[in-house]
Amino acid sequence: MMWPLFIAALTMLLLTALCLFWPRRSAQLPLQTPAQLFEERLQLLALARDAGELAEQDFDSAAQELKSQFLLQQHNLVQQDNRARWPLPALLLALVAIVVSGVYALNGHYRQLQDWQQAQQNLQQYGERALLNQGEPLSEQEVELFALALRTRLANEGDDAVAWMLLGRIRMSQGAVEQAIDAFERALQLTPERSPLLLSYAQALILLGDDNSLARAGRAVARVLSREAQNSDALSLMALIAYEKGDMAEAITAWQMLLKQLPAEDPRYAAVQQRLAELGAAEPVAGRQIKVNLYVAPQLQQANPDASLFLFARAVGGAALPLAVQRIPLPQGEVQLVLTEQMAMQSGWSLANADQVEVVARMSLSGTVEQRPGDIQTVSDVLSFGGDALSITLKLEP
C-alpha cells in the first residue's frame, strides 16, 4: 500500500510547519521599549507638575492622553506583528510542499512501488498463465513483473527451488543468460536431481558457447540420461552439445537415437533428418519416399516469422487426406526435405497406396494443414512412382 509513504510525507510537512511557525524572540532588541518611553514621559510630566510649571488638572489630562497613546500604540504593534508573522512562513511552507511534490513526481519511485505491489498481488495469476497456459500469454511488462514478484518472494521467504527455476527461465527468455545460469545454480543447490531444471541449466550454458560452459552443459545432460536414457529433450541437447564441440560422431549417434523415438508428425523429426543428411548420416528409409529440394523466398519468412511450412503428398484422383506430411517452422532459402511412408496421417493410407501423387508446399499462417485465407502454396506436377524414390524441386514465393 501507499499509505506508509503518504504518512511519512505528511509527518515531514508537519515538522517543517512547526519549524517555520514556532514563536521566536528577535535577535536584536530596541534601545527603549514603548513601556520605557511611556514611563519616561510620565516622569517628565510629574517633574513639570512638581516644579509648578504644570497645573494638577493639566497634569491629569496630559497623563491620560499619554496613557491613551501608549495603549493605542501597543494595540497597533500587536496587530502589525500578527500580520507580519504568518504570511512569510505560510508562503515558505507552500513553496516547500510544491517543490517536494514536483521533484518526487519527476524523480520519485512511486510507479515502481505500484508495480511491485501489483506484482505481489498477481504472482499466482502470472504463474498459472506462464506455466499452465491459462489465459493469454504474458506480455513483456508482465514477464518483468513476474520476475519482480519472484525476487520479492525469495527475499521474504528464503530460497525456493521452483521460484529460482522460474526466475532463471524468465532471464533466459530475456537474453540475460548469466543471470539465468546463476538462478538455475541456486535452484540446483536445493534440488540437484530435477530433470527439467538440469535441462534448462544446460540450455543456458549452451548459449554461452565456450568450452567450459559446453562441458558443464554436457555433465548436466548426462545426469538426466543416467536416469532417463530415453529422454528426448536430453538426447537433443546432447547431440547439440557434441555438434558445438565438433564431435560429429557423438552428435550423429545422439540424433539417430532421437530420431527413432520421435513420431513422424513431430516438428523435430524433419529437423533431425535434415541435420543427419547434412552430416551424411541419414539412415535409409524403407518403402517409398519423395525427396524435395524446396526454395522458400526469404521475404516470406521475414514477413511471417511465426508461420509454418506444411509439406505433404496427396493422391491424384483419390481421397483428400494427405499420404505423407511434414510440418516445420517456415524456413528461408533452400532446404532439403523427405516425405516417407512413415509420415502417414492415417494407418493404411500412405505413399504405398497411390501410384500417382502431387506434392504441395504450403505456408500456413494459422498452423493448421487446412488452407486458410493468406496462405501461400505451390503444387508439383503429377508424379508417378516408377520405383521407391522420387526427387523434385519446388519454389515457394509470394
mmCIF file of N, CA and C in Angstrom, residues 274 291-302 309-311 328-338 359-363 376-380 392-398:
data_model
loop_
_atom_site.group_PDB
_atom_site.id
_atom_site.type_symbol
_atom_site.label_atom_id
_atom_site.label_comp_id
_atom_site.label_asym_id
_atom_site.label_seq_id
_atom_site.Cartn_x
_atom_site.Cartn_y
_atom_site.Cartn_z
ATOM 1 N N GLN A 274 17.146 -33.552 -41.323
ATOM 2 C CA GLN A 274 17.958 -32.617 -42.091
ATOM 3 C C GLN A 274 19.382 -32.545 -41.529
ATOM 4 N N LYS A 291 12.017 -37.103 -52.209
ATOM 5 C CA LYS A 291 12.980 -36.093 -51.784
ATOM 6 C C LYS A 291 12.616 -34.760 -52.446
ATOM 7 N N VAL A 292 12.495 -33.735 -51.618
ATOM 8 C CA VAL A 292 12.044 -32.425 -52.111
ATOM 9 C C VAL A 292 13.128 -31.385 -51.837
ATOM 10 N N ASN A 293 13.614 -30.775 -52.911
ATOM 11 C CA ASN A 293 14.510 -29.626 -52.793
ATOM 12 C C ASN A 293 13.627 -28.383 -52.889
ATOM 13 N N LEU A 294 13.441 -27.727 -51.777
ATOM 14 C CA LEU A 294 12.480 -26.623 -51.702
ATOM 15 C C LEU A 294 13.213 -25.306 -51.508
ATOM 16 N N TYR A 295 12.802 -24.294 -52.284
ATOM 17 C CA TYR A 295 13.321 -22.932 -52.099
ATOM 18 C C TYR A 295 12.182 -22.055 -51.590
ATOM 19 N N VAL A 296 12.401 -21.423 -50.440
ATOM 20 C CA VAL A 296 11.411 -20.522 -49.849
ATOM 21 C C VAL A 296 11.963 -19.099 -49.926
ATOM 22 N N ALA A 297 11.234 -18.210 -50.583
ATOM 23 C CA ALA A 297 11.674 -16.825 -50.727
ATOM 24 C C ALA A 297 11.908 -16.209 -49.353
ATOM 25 N N PRO A 298 13.069 -15.601 -49.114
ATOM 26 C CA PRO A 298 13.368 -15.044 -47.783
ATOM 27 C C PRO A 298 12.339 -14.033 -47.306
ATOM 28 N N GLN A 299 11.750 -13.255 -48.233
ATOM 29 C CA GLN A 299 10.787 -12.235 -47.805
ATOM 30 C C GLN A 299 9.537 -12.842 -47.171
ATOM 31 N N LEU A 300 9.216 -14.094 -47.519
ATOM 32 C CA LEU A 300 8.068 -14.749 -46.902
ATOM 33 C C LEU A 300 8.321 -14.988 -45.407
ATOM 34 N N GLN A 301 9.498 -15.528 -45.100
ATOM 35 C CA GLN A 301 9.810 -15.795 -43.700
ATOM 36 C C GLN A 301 9.988 -14.512 -42.904
ATOM 37 N N GLN A 302 10.563 -13.500 -43.549
ATOM 38 C CA GLN A 302 10.769 -12.226 -42.858
ATOM 39 C C GLN A 302 9.442 -11.543 -42.548
ATOM 40 N N LEU A 309 5.508 -24.276 -42.235
ATOM 41 C CA LEU A 309 5.556 -24.878 -43.566
ATOM 42 C C LEU A 309 4.985 -26.287 -43.478
ATOM 43 N N PHE A 310 3.961 -26.551 -44.293
ATOM 44 C CA PHE A 310 3.423 -27.898 -44.435
ATOM 45 C C PHE A 310 3.852 -28.433 -45.801
ATOM 46 N N LEU A 311 4.550 -29.549 -45.772
ATOM 47 C CA LEU A 311 4.928 -30.253 -46.998
ATOM 48 C C LEU A 311 4.210 -31.594 -46.982
ATOM 49 N N ILE A 328 7.155 -27.975 -40.335
ATOM 50 C CA ILE A 328 8.316 -27.358 -39.704
ATOM 51 C C ILE A 328 8.098 -25.845 -39.675
ATOM 52 N N PRO A 329 8.826 -25.128 -38.817
ATOM 53 C CA PRO A 329 8.757 -23.665 -38.899
ATOM 54 C C PRO A 329 9.182 -23.197 -40.285
ATOM 55 N N LEU A 330 8.538 -22.171 -40.786
ATOM 56 C CA LEU A 330 8.812 -21.694 -42.139
ATOM 57 C C LEU A 330 10.286 -21.318 -42.285
ATOM 58 N N PRO A 331 11.031 -22.030 -43.169
ATOM 59 C CA PRO A 331 12.444 -21.688 -43.369
ATOM 60 C C PRO A 331 12.591 -20.586 -44.422
ATOM 61 N N GLN A 332 13.806 -20.242 -44.730
ATOM 62 C CA GLN A 332 14.072 -19.346 -45.849
ATOM 63 C C GLN A 332 15.272 -19.867 -46.627
ATOM 64 N N GLY A 333 15.251 -19.610 -47.931
ATOM 65 C CA GLY A 333 16.303 -20.139 -48.783
ATOM 66 C C GLY A 333 16.041 -21.589 -49.143
ATOM 67 N N GLU A 334 17.119 -22.315 -49.452
ATOM 68 C CA GLU A 334 16.992 -23.708 -49.896
ATOM 69 C C GLU A 334 17.015 -24.654 -48.702
ATOM 70 N N VAL A 335 16.152 -25.662 -48.766
ATOM 71 C CA VAL A 335 16.088 -26.676 -47.724
ATOM 72 C C VAL A 335 15.724 -28.005 -48.378
ATOM 73 N N GLN A 336 16.288 -29.093 -47.862
ATOM 74 C CA GLN A 336 16.007 -30.430 -48.386
ATOM 75 C C GLN A 336 15.154 -31.194 -47.380
ATOM 76 N N LEU A 337 14.027 -31.685 -47.849
ATOM 77 C CA LEU A 337 13.094 -32.422 -47.011
ATOM 78 C C LEU A 337 12.739 -33.744 -47.684
ATOM 79 N N VAL A 338 12.235 -34.678 -46.864
ATOM 80 C CA VAL A 338 11.881 -36.007 -47.374
ATOM 81 C C VAL A 338 10.507 -36.389 -46.849
ATOM 82 N N VAL A 359 2.815 -33.158 -54.891
ATOM 83 C CA VAL A 359 3.390 -32.657 -53.642
ATOM 84 C C VAL A 359 3.024 -31.185 -53.496
ATOM 85 N N VAL A 360 2.621 -30.813 -52.302
ATOM 86 C CA VAL A 360 2.205 -29.437 -52.004
ATOM 87 C C VAL A 360 3.106 -28.886 -50.895
ATOM 88 N N ALA A 361 3.632 -27.694 -51.122
ATOM 89 C CA ALA A 361 4.356 -26.953 -50.084
ATOM 90 C C ALA A 361 3.531 -25.715 -49.770
ATOM 91 N N ARG A 362 3.115 -25.580 -48.514
ATOM 92 C CA ARG A 362 2.191 -24.500 -48.150
ATOM 93 C C ARG A 362 2.707 -23.744 -46.927
ATOM 94 N N MET A 363 2.714 -22.423 -47.060
ATOM 95 C CA MET A 363 2.969 -21.560 -45.902
ATOM 96 C C MET A 363 1.643 -21.348 -45.186
ATOM 97 N N ILE A 376 0.000 -19.301 -48.619
ATOM 98 C CA ILE A 376 0.618 -19.364 -49.940
ATOM 99 C C ILE A 376 1.119 -20.783 -50.151
ATOM 100 N N GLN A 377 0.887 -21.326 -51.348
ATOM 101 C CA GLN A 377 1.331 -22.685 -51.610
ATOM 102 C C GLN A 377 1.806 -22.842 -53.052
ATOM 103 N N THR A 378 2.555 -23.909 -53.252
ATOM 104 C CA THR A 378 2.976 -24.309 -54.591
ATOM 105 C C THR A 378 2.725 -25.805 -54.724
ATOM 106 N N VAL A 379 2.320 -26.231 -55.926
ATOM 107 C CA VAL A 379 1.946 -27.629 -56.160
ATOM 108 C C VAL A 379 2.792 -28.184 -57.294
ATOM 109 N N SER A 380 3.296 -29.378 -57.109
ATOM 110 C CA SER A 380 4.122 -30.018 -58.134
ATOM 111 C C SER A 380 3.257 -30.547 -59.273
ATOM 112 N N ILE A 392 12.160 -34.133 -56.524
ATOM 113 C CA ILE A 392 11.576 -32.980 -57.221
ATOM 114 C C ILE A 392 12.140 -31.692 -56.628
ATOM 115 N N THR A 393 11.905 -30.601 -57.356
ATOM 116 C CA THR A 393 12.313 -29.267 -56.910
ATOM 117 C C THR A 393 11.080 -28.358 -56.925
ATOM 118 N N LEU A 394 10.870 -27.623 -55.832
ATOM 119 C CA LEU A 394 9.739 -26.702 -55.727
ATOM 120 C C LEU A 394 10.236 -25.343 -55.247
ATOM 121 N N LYS A 395 9.472 -24.315 -55.621
ATOM 122 C CA LYS A 395 9.736 -22.961 -55.157
ATOM 123 C C LYS A 395 8.478 -22.387 -54.509
ATOM 124 N N LEU A 396 8.644 -21.813 -53.338
ATOM 125 C CA LEU A 396 7.529 -21.167 -52.635
ATOM 126 C C LEU A 396 7.823 -19.665 -52.587
ATOM 127 N N GLU A 397 7.090 -18.901 -53.368
ATOM 128 C CA GLU A 397 7.338 -17.468 -53.499
ATOM 129 C C GLU A 397 6.028 -16.699 -53.394
ATOM 130 N N PRO A 398 6.099 -15.396 -53.073
ATOM 131 C CA PRO A 398 4.872 -14.591 -52.974
ATOM 132 C C PRO A 398 4.112 -14.571 -54.307
#
